[in-house]
mmCIF file of C-alpha atoms in Angstrom:
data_model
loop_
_atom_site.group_PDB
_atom_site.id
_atom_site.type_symbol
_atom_site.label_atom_id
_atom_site.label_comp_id
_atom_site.label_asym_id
_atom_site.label_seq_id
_atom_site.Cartn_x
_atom_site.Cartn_y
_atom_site.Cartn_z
ATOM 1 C CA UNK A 6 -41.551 -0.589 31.376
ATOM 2 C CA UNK A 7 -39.779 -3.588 32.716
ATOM 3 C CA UNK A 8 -36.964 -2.212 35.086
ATOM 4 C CA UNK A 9 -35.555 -6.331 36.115
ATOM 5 C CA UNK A 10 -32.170 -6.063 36.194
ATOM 6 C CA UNK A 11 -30.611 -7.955 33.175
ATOM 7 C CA UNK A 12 -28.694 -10.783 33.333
ATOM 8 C CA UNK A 13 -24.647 -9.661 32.996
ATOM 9 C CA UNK A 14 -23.922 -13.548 30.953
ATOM 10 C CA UNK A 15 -21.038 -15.408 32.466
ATOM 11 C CA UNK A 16 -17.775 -13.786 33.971
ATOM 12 C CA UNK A 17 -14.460 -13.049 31.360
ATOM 13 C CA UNK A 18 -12.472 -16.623 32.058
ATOM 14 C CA UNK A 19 -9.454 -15.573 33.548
ATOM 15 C CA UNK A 20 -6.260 -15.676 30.950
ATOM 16 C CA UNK A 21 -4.647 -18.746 30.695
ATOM 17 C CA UNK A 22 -1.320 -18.765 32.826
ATOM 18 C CA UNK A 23 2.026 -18.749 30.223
ATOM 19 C CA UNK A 24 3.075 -22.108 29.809
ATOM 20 C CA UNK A 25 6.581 -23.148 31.802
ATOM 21 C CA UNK A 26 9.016 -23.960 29.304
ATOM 22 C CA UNK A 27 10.216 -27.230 28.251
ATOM 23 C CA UNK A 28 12.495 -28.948 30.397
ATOM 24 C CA UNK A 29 15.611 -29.788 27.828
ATOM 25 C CA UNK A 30 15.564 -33.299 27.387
ATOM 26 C CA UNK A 31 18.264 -35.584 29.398
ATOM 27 C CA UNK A 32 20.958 -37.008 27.094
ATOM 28 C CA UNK A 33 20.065 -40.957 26.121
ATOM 29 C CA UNK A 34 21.749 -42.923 28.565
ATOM 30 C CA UNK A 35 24.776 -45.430 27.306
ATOM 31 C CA UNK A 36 23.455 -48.790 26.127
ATOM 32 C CA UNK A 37 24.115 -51.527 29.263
ATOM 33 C CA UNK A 38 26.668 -53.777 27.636
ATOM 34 C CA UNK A 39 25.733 -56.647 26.266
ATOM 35 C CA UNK A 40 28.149 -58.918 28.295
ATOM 36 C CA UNK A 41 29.537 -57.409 31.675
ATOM 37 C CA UNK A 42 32.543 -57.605 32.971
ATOM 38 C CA UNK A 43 32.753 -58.180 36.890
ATOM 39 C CA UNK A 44 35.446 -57.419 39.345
ATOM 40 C CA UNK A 45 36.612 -60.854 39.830
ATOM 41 C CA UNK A 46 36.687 -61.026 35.486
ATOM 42 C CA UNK A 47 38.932 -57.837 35.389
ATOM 43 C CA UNK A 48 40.868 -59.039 37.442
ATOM 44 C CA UNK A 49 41.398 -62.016 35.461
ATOM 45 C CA UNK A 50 41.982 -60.030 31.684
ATOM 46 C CA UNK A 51 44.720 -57.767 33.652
ATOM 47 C CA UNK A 52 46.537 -61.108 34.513
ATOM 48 C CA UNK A 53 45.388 -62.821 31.228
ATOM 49 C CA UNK A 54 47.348 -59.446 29.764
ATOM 50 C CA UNK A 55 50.541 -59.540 31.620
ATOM 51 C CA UNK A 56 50.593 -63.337 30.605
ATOM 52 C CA UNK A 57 49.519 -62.500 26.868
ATOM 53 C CA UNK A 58 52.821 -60.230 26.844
ATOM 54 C CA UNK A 59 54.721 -62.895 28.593
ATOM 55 C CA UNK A 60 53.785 -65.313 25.860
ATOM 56 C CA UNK A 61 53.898 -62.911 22.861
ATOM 57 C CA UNK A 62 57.637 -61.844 23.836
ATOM 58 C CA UNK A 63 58.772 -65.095 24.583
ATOM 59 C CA UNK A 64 62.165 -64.668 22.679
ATOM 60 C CA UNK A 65 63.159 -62.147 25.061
ATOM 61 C CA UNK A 66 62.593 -64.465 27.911
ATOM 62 C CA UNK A 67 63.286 -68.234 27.099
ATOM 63 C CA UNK A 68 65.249 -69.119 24.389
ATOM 64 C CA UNK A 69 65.024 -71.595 21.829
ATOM 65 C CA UNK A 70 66.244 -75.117 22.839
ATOM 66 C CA UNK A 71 65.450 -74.258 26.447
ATOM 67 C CA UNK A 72 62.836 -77.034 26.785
ATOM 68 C CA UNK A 73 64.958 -79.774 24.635
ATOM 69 C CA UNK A 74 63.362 -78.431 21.376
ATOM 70 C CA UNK A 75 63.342 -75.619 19.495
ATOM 71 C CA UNK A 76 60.451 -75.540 18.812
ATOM 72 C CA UNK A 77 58.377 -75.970 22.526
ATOM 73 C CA UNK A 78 58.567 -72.344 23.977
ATOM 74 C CA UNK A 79 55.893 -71.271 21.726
ATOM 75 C CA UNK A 80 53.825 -74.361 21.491
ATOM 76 C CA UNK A 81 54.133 -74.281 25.977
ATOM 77 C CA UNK A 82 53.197 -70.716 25.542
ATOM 78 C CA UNK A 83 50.388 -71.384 22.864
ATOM 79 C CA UNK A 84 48.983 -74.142 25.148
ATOM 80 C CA UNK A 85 49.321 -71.229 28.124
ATOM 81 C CA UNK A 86 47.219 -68.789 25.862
ATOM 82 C CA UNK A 87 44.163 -71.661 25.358
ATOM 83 C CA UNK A 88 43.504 -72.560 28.913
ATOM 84 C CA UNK A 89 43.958 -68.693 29.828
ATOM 85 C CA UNK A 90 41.457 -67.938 27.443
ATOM 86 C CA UNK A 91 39.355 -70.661 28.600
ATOM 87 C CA UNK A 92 39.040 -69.206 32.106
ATOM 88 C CA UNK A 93 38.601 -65.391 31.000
ATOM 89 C CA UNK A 94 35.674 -66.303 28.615
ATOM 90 C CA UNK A 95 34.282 -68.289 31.909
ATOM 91 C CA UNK A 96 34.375 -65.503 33.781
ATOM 92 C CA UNK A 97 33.211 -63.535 31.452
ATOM 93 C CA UNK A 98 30.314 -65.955 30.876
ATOM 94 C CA UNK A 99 30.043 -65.882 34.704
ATOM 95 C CA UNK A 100 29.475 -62.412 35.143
ATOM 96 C CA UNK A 101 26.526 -62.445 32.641
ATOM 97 C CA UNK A 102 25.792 -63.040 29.425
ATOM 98 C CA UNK A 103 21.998 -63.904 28.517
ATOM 99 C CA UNK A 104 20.388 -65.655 25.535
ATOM 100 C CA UNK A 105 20.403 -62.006 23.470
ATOM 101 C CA UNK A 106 23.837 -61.654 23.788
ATOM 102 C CA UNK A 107 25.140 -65.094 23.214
ATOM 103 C CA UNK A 108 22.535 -65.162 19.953
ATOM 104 C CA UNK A 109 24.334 -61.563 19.125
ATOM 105 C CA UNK A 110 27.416 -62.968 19.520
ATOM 106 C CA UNK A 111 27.172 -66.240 17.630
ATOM 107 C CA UNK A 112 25.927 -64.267 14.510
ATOM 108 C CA UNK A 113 28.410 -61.899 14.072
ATOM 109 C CA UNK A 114 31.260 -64.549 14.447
ATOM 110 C CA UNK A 115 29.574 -66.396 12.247
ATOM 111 C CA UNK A 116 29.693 -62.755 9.905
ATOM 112 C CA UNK A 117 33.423 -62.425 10.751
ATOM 113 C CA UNK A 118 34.041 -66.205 10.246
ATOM 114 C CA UNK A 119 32.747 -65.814 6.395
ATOM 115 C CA UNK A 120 34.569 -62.178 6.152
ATOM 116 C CA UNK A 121 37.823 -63.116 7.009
ATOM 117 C CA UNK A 122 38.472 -65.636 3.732
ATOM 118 C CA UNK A 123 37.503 -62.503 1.675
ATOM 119 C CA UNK A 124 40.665 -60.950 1.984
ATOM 120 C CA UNK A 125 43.041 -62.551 3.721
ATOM 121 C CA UNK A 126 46.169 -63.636 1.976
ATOM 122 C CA UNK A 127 46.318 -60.468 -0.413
ATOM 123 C CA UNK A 128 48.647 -57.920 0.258
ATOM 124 C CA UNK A 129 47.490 -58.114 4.509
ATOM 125 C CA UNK A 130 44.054 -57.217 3.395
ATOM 126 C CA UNK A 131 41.907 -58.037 6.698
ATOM 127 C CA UNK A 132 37.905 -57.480 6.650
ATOM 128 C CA UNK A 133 37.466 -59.329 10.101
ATOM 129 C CA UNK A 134 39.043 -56.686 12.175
ATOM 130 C CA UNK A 135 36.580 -53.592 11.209
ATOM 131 C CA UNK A 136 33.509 -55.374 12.755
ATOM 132 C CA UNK A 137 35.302 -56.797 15.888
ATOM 133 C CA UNK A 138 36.189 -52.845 16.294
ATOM 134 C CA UNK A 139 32.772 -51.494 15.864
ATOM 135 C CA UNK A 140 30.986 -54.313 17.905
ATOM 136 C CA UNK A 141 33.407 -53.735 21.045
ATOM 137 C CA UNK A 142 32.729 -50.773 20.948
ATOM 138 C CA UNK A 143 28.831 -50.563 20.602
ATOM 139 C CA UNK A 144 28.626 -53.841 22.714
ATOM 140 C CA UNK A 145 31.161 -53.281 25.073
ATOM 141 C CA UNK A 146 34.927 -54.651 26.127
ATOM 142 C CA UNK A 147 33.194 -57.952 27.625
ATOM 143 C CA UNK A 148 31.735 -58.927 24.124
ATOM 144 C CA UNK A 149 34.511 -57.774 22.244
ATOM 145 C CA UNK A 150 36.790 -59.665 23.745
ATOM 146 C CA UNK A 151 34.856 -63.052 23.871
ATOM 147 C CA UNK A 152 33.742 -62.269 19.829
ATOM 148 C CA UNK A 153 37.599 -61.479 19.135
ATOM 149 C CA UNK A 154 38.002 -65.228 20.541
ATOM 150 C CA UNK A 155 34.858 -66.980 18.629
ATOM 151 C CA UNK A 156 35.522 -65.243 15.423
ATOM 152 C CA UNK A 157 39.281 -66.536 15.094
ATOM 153 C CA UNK A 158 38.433 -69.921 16.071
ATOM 154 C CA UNK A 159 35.518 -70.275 13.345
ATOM 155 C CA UNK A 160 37.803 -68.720 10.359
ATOM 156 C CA UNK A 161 40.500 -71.320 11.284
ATOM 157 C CA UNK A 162 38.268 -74.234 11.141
ATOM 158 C CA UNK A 163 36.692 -72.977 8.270
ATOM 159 C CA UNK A 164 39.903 -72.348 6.321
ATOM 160 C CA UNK A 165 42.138 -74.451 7.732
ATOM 161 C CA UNK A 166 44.002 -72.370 9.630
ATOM 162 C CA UNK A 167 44.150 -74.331 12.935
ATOM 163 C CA UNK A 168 47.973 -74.507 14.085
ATOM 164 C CA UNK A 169 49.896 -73.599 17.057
ATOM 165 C CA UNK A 170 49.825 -69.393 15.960
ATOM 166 C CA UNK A 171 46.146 -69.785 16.518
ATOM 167 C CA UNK A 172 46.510 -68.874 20.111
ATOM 168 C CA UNK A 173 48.447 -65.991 19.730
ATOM 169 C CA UNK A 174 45.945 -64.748 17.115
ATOM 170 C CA UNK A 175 42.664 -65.391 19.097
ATOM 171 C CA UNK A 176 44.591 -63.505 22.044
ATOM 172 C CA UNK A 177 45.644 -60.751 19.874
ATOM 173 C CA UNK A 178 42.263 -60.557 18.170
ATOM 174 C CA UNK A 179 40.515 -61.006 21.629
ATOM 175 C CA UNK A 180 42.208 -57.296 22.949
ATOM 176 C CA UNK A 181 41.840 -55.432 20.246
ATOM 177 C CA UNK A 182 37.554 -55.666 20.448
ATOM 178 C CA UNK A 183 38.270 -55.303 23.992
ATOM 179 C CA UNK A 184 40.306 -52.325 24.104
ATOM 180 C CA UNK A 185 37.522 -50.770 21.167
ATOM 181 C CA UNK A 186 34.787 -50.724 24.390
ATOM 182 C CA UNK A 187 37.013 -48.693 26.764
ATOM 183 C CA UNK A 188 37.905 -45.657 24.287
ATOM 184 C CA UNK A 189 36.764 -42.630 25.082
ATOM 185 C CA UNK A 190 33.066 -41.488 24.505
ATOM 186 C CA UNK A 191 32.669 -39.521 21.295
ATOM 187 C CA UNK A 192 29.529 -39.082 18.955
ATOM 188 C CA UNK A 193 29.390 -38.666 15.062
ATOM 189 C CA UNK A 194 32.220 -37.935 12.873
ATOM 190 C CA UNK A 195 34.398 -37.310 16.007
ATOM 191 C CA UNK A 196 33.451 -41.147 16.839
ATOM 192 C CA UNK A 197 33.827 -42.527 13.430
ATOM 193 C CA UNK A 198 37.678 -41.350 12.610
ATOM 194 C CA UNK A 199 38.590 -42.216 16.123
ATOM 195 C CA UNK A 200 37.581 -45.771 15.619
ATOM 196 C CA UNK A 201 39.155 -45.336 12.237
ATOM 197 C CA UNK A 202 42.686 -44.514 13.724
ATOM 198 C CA UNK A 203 42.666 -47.013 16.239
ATOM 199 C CA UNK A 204 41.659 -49.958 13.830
ATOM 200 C CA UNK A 205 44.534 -48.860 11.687
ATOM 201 C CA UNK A 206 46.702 -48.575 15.040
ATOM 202 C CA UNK A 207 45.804 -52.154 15.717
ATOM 203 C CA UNK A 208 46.632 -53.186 12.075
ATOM 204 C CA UNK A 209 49.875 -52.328 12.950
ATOM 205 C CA UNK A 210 50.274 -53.650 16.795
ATOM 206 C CA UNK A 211 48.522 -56.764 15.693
ATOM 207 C CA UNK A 212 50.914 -57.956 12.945
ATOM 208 C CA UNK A 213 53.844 -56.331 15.158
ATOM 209 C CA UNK A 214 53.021 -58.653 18.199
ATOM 210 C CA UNK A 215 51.838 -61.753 16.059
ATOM 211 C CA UNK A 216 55.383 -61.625 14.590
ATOM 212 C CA UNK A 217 57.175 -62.406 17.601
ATOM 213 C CA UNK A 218 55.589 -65.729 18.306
ATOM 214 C CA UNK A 219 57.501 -67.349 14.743
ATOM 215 C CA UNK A 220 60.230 -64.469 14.666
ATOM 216 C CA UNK A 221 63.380 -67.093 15.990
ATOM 217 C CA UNK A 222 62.563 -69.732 13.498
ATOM 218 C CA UNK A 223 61.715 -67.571 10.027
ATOM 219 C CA UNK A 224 64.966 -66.121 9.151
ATOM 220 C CA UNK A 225 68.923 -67.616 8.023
ATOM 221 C CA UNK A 226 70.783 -67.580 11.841
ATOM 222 C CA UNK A 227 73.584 -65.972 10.087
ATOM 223 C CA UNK A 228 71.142 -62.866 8.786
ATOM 224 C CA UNK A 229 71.603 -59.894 10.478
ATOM 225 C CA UNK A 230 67.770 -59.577 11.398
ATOM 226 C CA UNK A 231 67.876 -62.859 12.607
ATOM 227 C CA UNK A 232 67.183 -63.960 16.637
ATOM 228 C CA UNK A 233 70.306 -65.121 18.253
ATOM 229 C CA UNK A 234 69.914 -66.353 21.883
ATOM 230 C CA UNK A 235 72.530 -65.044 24.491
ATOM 231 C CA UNK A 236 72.439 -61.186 23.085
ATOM 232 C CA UNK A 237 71.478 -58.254 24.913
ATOM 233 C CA UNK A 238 68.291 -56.909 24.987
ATOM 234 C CA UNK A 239 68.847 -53.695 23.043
ATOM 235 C CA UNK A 240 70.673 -55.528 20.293
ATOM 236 C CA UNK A 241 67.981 -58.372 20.483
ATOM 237 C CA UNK A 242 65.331 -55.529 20.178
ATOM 238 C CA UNK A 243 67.262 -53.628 17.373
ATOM 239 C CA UNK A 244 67.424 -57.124 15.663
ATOM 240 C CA UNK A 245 63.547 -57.978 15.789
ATOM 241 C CA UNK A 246 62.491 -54.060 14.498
ATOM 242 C CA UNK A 247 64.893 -54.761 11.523
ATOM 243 C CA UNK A 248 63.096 -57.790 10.783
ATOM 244 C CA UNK A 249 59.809 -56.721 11.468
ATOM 245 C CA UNK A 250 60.040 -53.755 8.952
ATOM 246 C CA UNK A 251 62.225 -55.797 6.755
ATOM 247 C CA UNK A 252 59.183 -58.637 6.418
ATOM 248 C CA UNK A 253 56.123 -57.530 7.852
ATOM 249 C CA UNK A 254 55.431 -53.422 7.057
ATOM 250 C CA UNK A 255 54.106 -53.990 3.662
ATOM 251 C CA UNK A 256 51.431 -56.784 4.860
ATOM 252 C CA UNK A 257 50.800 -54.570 8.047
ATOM 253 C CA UNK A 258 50.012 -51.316 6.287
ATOM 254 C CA UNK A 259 47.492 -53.086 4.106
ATOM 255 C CA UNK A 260 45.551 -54.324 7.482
ATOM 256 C CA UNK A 261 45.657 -50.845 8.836
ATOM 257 C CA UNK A 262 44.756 -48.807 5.788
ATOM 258 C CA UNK A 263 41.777 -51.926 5.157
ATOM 259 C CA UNK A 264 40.581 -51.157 9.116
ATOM 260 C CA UNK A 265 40.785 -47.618 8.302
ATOM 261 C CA UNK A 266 39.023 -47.304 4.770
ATOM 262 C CA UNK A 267 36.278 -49.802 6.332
ATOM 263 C CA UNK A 268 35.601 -48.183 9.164
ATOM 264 C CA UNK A 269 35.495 -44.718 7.603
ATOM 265 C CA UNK A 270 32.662 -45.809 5.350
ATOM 266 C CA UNK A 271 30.493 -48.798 6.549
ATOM 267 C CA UNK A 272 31.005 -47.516 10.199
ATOM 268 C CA UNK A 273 28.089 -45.186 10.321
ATOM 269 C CA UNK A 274 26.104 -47.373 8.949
ATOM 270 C CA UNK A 275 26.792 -50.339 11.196
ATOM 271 C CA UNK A 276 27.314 -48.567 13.979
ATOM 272 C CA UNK A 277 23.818 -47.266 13.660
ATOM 273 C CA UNK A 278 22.596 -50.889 12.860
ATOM 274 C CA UNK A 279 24.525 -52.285 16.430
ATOM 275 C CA UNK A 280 22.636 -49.754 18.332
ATOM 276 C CA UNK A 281 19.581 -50.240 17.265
ATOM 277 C CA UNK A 282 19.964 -54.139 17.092
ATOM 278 C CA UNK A 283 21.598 -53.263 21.312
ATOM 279 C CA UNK A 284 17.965 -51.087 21.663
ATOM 280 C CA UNK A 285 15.794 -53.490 21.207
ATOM 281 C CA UNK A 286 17.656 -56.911 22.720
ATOM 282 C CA UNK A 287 17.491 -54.260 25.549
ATOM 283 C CA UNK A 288 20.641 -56.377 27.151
ATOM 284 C CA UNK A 289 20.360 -57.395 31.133
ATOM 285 C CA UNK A 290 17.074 -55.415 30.936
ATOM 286 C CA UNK A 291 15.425 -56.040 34.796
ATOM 287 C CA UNK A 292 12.735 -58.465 34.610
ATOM 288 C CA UNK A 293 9.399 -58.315 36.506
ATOM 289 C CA UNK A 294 6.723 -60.071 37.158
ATOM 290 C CA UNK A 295 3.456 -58.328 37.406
ATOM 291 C CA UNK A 296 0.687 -59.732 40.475
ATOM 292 C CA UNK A 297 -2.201 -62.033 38.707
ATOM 293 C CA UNK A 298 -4.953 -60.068 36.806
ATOM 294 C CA UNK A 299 -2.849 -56.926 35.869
ATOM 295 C CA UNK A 300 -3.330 -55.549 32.672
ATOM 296 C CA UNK A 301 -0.881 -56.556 29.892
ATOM 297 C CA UNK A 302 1.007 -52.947 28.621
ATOM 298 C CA UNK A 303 1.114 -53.607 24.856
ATOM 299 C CA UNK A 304 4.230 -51.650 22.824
ATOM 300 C CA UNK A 305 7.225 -51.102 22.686
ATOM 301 C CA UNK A 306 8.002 -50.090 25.767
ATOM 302 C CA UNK A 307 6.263 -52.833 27.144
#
């Protein structure tokens, strides 16, 4: 009888400690923008602005005849507009924009170049605005403003258009993509009818400040909506909102309800598309240089 103790085989493992939960995952930062705007360049738009207004409501500050001709206020003030836009785009440029976002922005004026002949000219349908609207805002104000510039200037040399309003619409075009980057963050439907309402908003302020520039020289001097020099402001003012709704509402409400319906529908879609197209330019991504004989990191995130 063998009394050997027996072998008692390996110990229980000890149970497994409960896993930690999840950590919840960080919300995706905001996409750098693709052009960005430096102290020095703000400063410049918020001068560019007040000069913009300056120029836009030019009847209420010079009047016609002022300069020996009728007709030099807004061709001094167009000139004005061209060099001022000139220097903001420079410094702009200045601040940064690299070979992603300058190949970025050259094909989407070149989109909004070929867009704009589409509608324009029937009943104030607009299809260039919807895109400058959704690329200022997924791009930020820096691009927006620069492709609100580039996009005008294409359509009128592609239609014909050049003349001494061009100005006036380049700067008005310029602001609204600009003012699309600084609206409030939002995400999904919220997002979509916010852009909505503010590309049918700047239907509206677009058509309202682009009629100013031509405003003194459209109507009969002896209509009652017509700009006569030497008046008050408040009957001036009363004047102009006669005319504008007299001559301009109908054309105006089809740009906003075009911005609106276009946004409302494509905008998911090419929103999405911006982002991802902004994802993988990976704009003023920091560049590194790895020592000699490091391993290459193949993939995406590479």
């Amino acid at each position: 009888m063998n009394d050997a103790p027996r072998d008692p085989g390996p110990e229980p493992a000890a149970p497994a400690a409960p896993a930690a939960p999840a950590a919840p995952a960080a919300p995706a930062a905001p996409a750098a923008p693709a052009i960005r705007i430096g102290p020095r360049a703000g400063i410049v738009i918020v001068l560019a602005a007040l000069l913009g207004l300056v120029a836009f409501f030019w009847p209420f500050v010079v009047a016609p005849g002022t300069f020996a001709s009728h007709y030099a206020p807004p061709l001094i003030f167009g000139v004005l507009l061209v060099l001022v836009l000139s220097v903001v785009i420079s410094e702009i440029a200045e601040g940064g924009i690299d070979s992603k976002a300058l190949a970025m922005l050259g094909v989407l004026s070149a989109v909004n170049a070929a867009l704009r002949p589409l509608g324009a000219g029937t009943a104030g349908v607009e299809t260039v605005f919807f895109v400058l609207v959704l690329a200022g805002r997924v791009y930020g104000p820096g691009f927006g403003f620069t492709l609100g510039c580039t996009s005008l200037f294409a359509s009128a040399l592609i239609t014909g258009g050049v003349g001494p309003w061009m100005p006036y619409q380049m700067f008005g075009c310029a602001f609204v993509g600009m003012l699309a980057g600084f609206l409030p963050r939002a995400s999904g439907r919220r997002e979509v009818l916010m852009l909505a309402v503010y590309g049918s908003f700047s239907g509206y302020l677009f058509g309202f400040l682009l009629n100013l520039s031509f405003w003194p020289f459209s109507v009969d001097p002896g209509s009652s909506i017509a700009y006569l020099p030497g008046l008050p402001f408040t009957e001036q003012w009363q004047r102009y909102i006669a005319f504008d709704v007299a001559t301009s509402l109908g054309w105006d409400t089809g740009r906003a309800v075009t911005n609106f319906v276009c946004i409302l529908l494509a905008g998911p879609a090419v929103l999405t598309v911006f982002r991802r197209a902004a994802r993988r330019a990976r704009f003023r991504a920091p560049v590194r240089f790895a020592p000699p004989g490091t391993p290459r990191k193949d993939g995406p995130g590479a």
